[in-house]
Amino acid sequence: MSSTIQAIRGAIQIGTDDADVIVERTARLLGEVIKHNGLSDEDIVSIMFTATPDLTAAFPAAAARRLGLVSVPLMCAAEIAVPGALPRVVRLLAHVRTGRPRSAIRHVYLDGAEALRPDLATAGADR
């Protein structure tokens, strides 16, 4: 099976601006993305994480390192502060090598972040 580069989106709402909570919840999100898309660390090309301006206690990328993704290029950035935006959210955009077509990619939205993309919210649910 040939592989191609695909992009996977995900987000999770974090309960509080606490370093341990940010890393634990981001690890949960990333673990679900990996599980639902049948990925190994060798499949992951890079991951971009963003956090809303109200999350400053930890870098979300620390979660990927905790999961053992030590050779995957990672970057963190701050989301722009849009009035009325969903608070305390970590988002990710992962570029991966996969044999799956775009229509089979499973984007994952958890713990309130489903409101960001209701059209994709069920993608993170177990099937």
PDB file of C-alpha atoms in Angstrom, residues 2-117:
ATOM      1  CA  SER A   2       1.449   3.389  -0.929  1.00  0.00           C
ATOM      2  CA  SER A   3       1.374   6.192   1.586  1.00  0.00           C
ATOM      3  CA  THR A   4       0.765   9.884   1.230  1.00  0.00           C
ATOM      4  CA  ILE A   5       0.986  12.857   3.561  1.00  0.00           C
ATOM      5  CA  GLN A   6      -2.310  13.696   5.254  1.00  0.00           C
ATOM      6  CA  ALA A   7      -3.197  16.297   7.874  1.00  0.00           C
ATOM      7  CA  ILE A   8      -5.113  15.425  11.029  1.00  0.00           C
ATOM      8  CA  ARG A   9      -6.819  17.993  13.240  1.00  0.00           C
ATOM      9  CA  GLY A  10      -7.724  17.687  16.869  1.00  0.00           C
ATOM     10  CA  ALA A  11      -8.608  19.753  19.915  1.00  0.00           C
ATOM     11  CA  ILE A  12      -9.359  19.343  23.589  1.00  0.00           C
ATOM     12  CA  GLN A  13     -10.720  21.763  26.130  1.00  0.00           C
ATOM     13  CA  ILE A  14      -8.588  21.948  29.282  1.00  0.00           C
ATOM     14  CA  GLY A  15     -10.214  22.477  32.670  1.00  0.00           C
ATOM     15  CA  THR A  16      -7.558  24.690  34.227  1.00  0.00           C
ATOM     16  CA  ASP A  17      -4.267  26.403  33.447  1.00  0.00           C
ATOM     17  CA  ASP A  18      -2.110  23.885  35.302  1.00  0.00           C
ATOM     18  CA  ALA A  19       1.049  22.399  33.762  1.00  0.00           C
ATOM     19  CA  ASP A  20       0.287  18.794  34.719  1.00  0.00           C
ATOM     20  CA  VAL A  21      -3.299  19.066  33.484  1.00  0.00           C
ATOM     21  CA  ILE A  22      -2.277  20.632  30.159  1.00  0.00           C
ATOM     22  CA  VAL A  23       0.288  17.902  29.488  1.00  0.00           C
ATOM     23  CA  GLU A  24      -1.999  15.059  30.627  1.00  0.00           C
ATOM     24  CA  ARG A  25      -4.982  16.258  28.581  1.00  0.00           C
ATOM     25  CA  THR A  26      -2.882  16.961  25.498  1.00  0.00           C
ATOM     26  CA  ALA A  27      -1.375  13.472  25.799  1.00  0.00           C
ATOM     27  CA  ARG A  28      -4.915  12.097  25.872  1.00  0.00           C
ATOM     28  CA  LEU A  29      -5.816  14.012  22.709  1.00  0.00           C
ATOM     29  CA  LEU A  30      -2.685  12.914  20.887  1.00  0.00           C
ATOM     30  CA  GLY A  31      -3.167   9.316  22.012  1.00  0.00           C
ATOM     31  CA  GLU A  32      -6.684   9.316  20.582  1.00  0.00           C
ATOM     32  CA  VAL A  33      -5.464  10.773  17.273  1.00  0.00           C
ATOM     33  CA  ILE A  34      -2.815   8.047  17.068  1.00  0.00           C
ATOM     34  CA  LYS A  35      -5.245   5.279  18.009  1.00  0.00           C
ATOM     35  CA  HIS A  36      -8.107   6.318  15.713  1.00  0.00           C
ATOM     36  CA  ASN A  37      -5.777   6.702  12.735  1.00  0.00           C
ATOM     37  CA  GLY A  38      -3.660   3.585  13.291  1.00  0.00           C
ATOM     38  CA  LEU A  39      -0.414   5.554  13.508  1.00  0.00           C
ATOM     39  CA  SER A  40       3.046   4.741  14.801  1.00  0.00           C
ATOM     40  CA  ASP A  41       5.660   7.332  15.718  1.00  0.00           C
ATOM     41  CA  GLU A  42       7.396   6.628  12.388  1.00  0.00           C
ATOM     42  CA  ASP A  43       4.222   7.725  10.556  1.00  0.00           C
ATOM     43  CA  ILE A  44       4.196  11.174  12.154  1.00  0.00           C
ATOM     44  CA  VAL A  45       6.023  13.806  10.091  1.00  0.00           C
ATOM     45  CA  SER A  46       5.390  16.801  12.392  1.00  0.00           C
ATOM     46  CA  ILE A  47       2.867  18.236  14.831  1.00  0.00           C
ATOM     47  CA  MET A  48       1.871  21.861  15.375  1.00  0.00           C
ATOM     48  CA  PHE A  49       0.166  22.613  18.692  1.00  0.00           C
ATOM     49  CA  THR A  50      -1.656  25.801  19.601  1.00  0.00           C
ATOM     50  CA  ALA A  51      -3.088  26.913  22.915  1.00  0.00           C
ATOM     51  CA  THR A  52      -5.561  29.661  23.635  1.00  0.00           C
ATOM     52  CA  PRO A  53      -4.052  32.705  25.392  1.00  0.00           C
ATOM     53  CA  ASP A  54      -5.476  31.579  28.751  1.00  0.00           C
ATOM     54  CA  LEU A  55      -3.216  28.470  28.793  1.00  0.00           C
ATOM     55  CA  THR A  56       0.344  29.446  29.684  1.00  0.00           C
ATOM     56  CA  ALA A  57       1.488  26.942  32.338  1.00  0.00           C
ATOM     57  CA  ALA A  58       3.053  24.393  29.945  1.00  0.00           C
ATOM     58  CA  PHE A  59       3.950  23.720  26.345  1.00  0.00           C
ATOM     59  CA  PRO A  60       1.431  21.247  24.868  1.00  0.00           C
ATOM     60  CA  ALA A  61       4.285  19.619  22.918  1.00  0.00           C
ATOM     61  CA  ALA A  62       5.593  18.254  26.226  1.00  0.00           C
ATOM     62  CA  ALA A  63       2.773  15.710  25.959  1.00  0.00           C
ATOM     63  CA  ALA A  64       4.202  14.313  22.729  1.00  0.00           C
ATOM     64  CA  ARG A  65       7.602  13.913  24.344  1.00  0.00           C
ATOM     65  CA  ARG A  66       5.927  12.137  27.279  1.00  0.00           C
ATOM     66  CA  LEU A  67       4.398   9.702  24.772  1.00  0.00           C
ATOM     67  CA  GLY A  68       7.859   8.962  23.387  1.00  0.00           C
ATOM     68  CA  LEU A  69       7.747  11.071  20.225  1.00  0.00           C
ATOM     69  CA  VAL A  70      11.314  12.276  20.718  1.00  0.00           C
ATOM     70  CA  SER A  71      12.367  12.507  17.062  1.00  0.00           C
ATOM     71  CA  VAL A  72       9.168  14.092  15.697  1.00  0.00           C
ATOM     72  CA  PRO A  73       9.463  17.823  14.939  1.00  0.00           C
ATOM     73  CA  LEU A  74       7.043  19.735  17.186  1.00  0.00           C
ATOM     74  CA  MET A  75       6.058  23.371  17.507  1.00  0.00           C
ATOM     75  CA  CYS A  76       3.796  25.315  19.850  1.00  0.00           C
ATOM     76  CA  ALA A  77       2.093  28.635  19.185  1.00  0.00           C
ATOM     77  CA  ALA A  78      -0.575  30.804  20.754  1.00  0.00           C
ATOM     78  CA  GLU A  79      -4.019  31.047  19.192  1.00  0.00           C
ATOM     79  CA  ILE A  80      -5.185  34.568  18.462  1.00  0.00           C
ATOM     80  CA  ALA A  81      -7.418  36.064  21.142  1.00  0.00           C
ATOM     81  CA  VAL A  82     -10.756  36.244  19.347  1.00  0.00           C
ATOM     82  CA  PRO A  83     -13.564  37.663  21.517  1.00  0.00           C
ATOM     83  CA  GLY A  84     -16.071  34.959  22.427  1.00  0.00           C
ATOM     84  CA  ALA A  85     -13.800  32.073  21.367  1.00  0.00           C
ATOM     85  CA  LEU A  86     -13.937  28.807  23.292  1.00  0.00           C
ATOM     86  CA  PRO A  87     -11.581  29.153  26.285  1.00  0.00           C
ATOM     87  CA  ARG A  88      -8.762  26.842  27.450  1.00  0.00           C
ATOM     88  CA  VAL A  89      -8.324  24.874  24.227  1.00  0.00           C
ATOM     89  CA  VAL A  90      -5.296  23.014  22.906  1.00  0.00           C
ATOM     90  CA  ARG A  91      -5.411  22.275  19.178  1.00  0.00           C
ATOM     91  CA  LEU A  92      -3.146  20.147  17.065  1.00  0.00           C
ATOM     92  CA  LEU A  93      -2.396  19.753  13.391  1.00  0.00           C
ATOM     93  CA  ALA A  94      -0.438  16.577  12.685  1.00  0.00           C
ATOM     94  CA  HIS A  95       1.117  15.773   9.327  1.00  0.00           C
ATOM     95  CA  VAL A  96       1.361  12.025   8.874  1.00  0.00           C
ATOM     96  CA  ARG A  97       2.299   9.404   6.317  1.00  0.00           C
ATOM     97  CA  THR A  98      -0.619   7.055   5.797  1.00  0.00           C
ATOM     98  CA  GLY A  99      -2.216   4.797   3.263  1.00  0.00           C
ATOM     99  CA  ARG A 100      -5.631   6.111   4.267  1.00  0.00           C
ATOM    100  CA  PRO A 101      -7.469   8.422   1.898  1.00  0.00           C
ATOM    101  CA  ARG A 102      -8.475  11.831   3.242  1.00  0.00           C
ATOM    102  CA  SER A 103     -12.044  10.594   3.681  1.00  0.00           C
ATOM    103  CA  ALA A 104     -10.817   7.926   6.140  1.00  0.00           C
ATOM    104  CA  ILE A 105      -8.809  10.291   8.349  1.00  0.00           C
ATOM    105  CA  ARG A 106     -10.298  10.600  11.838  1.00  0.00           C
ATOM    106  CA  HIS A 107     -10.065  14.061  13.389  1.00  0.00           C
ATOM    107  CA  VAL A 108     -10.513  14.099  17.173  1.00  0.00           C
ATOM    108  CA  TYR A 109     -12.344  16.726  19.251  1.00  0.00           C
ATOM    109  CA  LEU A 110     -12.746  16.047  22.980  1.00  0.00           C
ATOM    110  CA  ASP A 111     -14.142  17.428  26.231  1.00  0.00           C
ATOM    111  CA  GLY A 112     -16.034  20.455  24.957  1.00  0.00           C
ATOM    112  CA  ALA A 113     -13.881  21.101  21.893  1.00  0.00           C
ATOM    113  CA  GLU A 114     -16.515  19.284  19.833  1.00  0.00           C
ATOM    114  CA  ALA A 115     -18.192  22.708  19.609  1.00  0.00           C
ATOM    115  CA  LEU A 116     -15.353  23.858  17.352  1.00  0.00           C
ATOM    116  CA  ARG A 117     -16.179  21.354  14.617  1.00  0.00           C
TER     117      ARG A 117
END
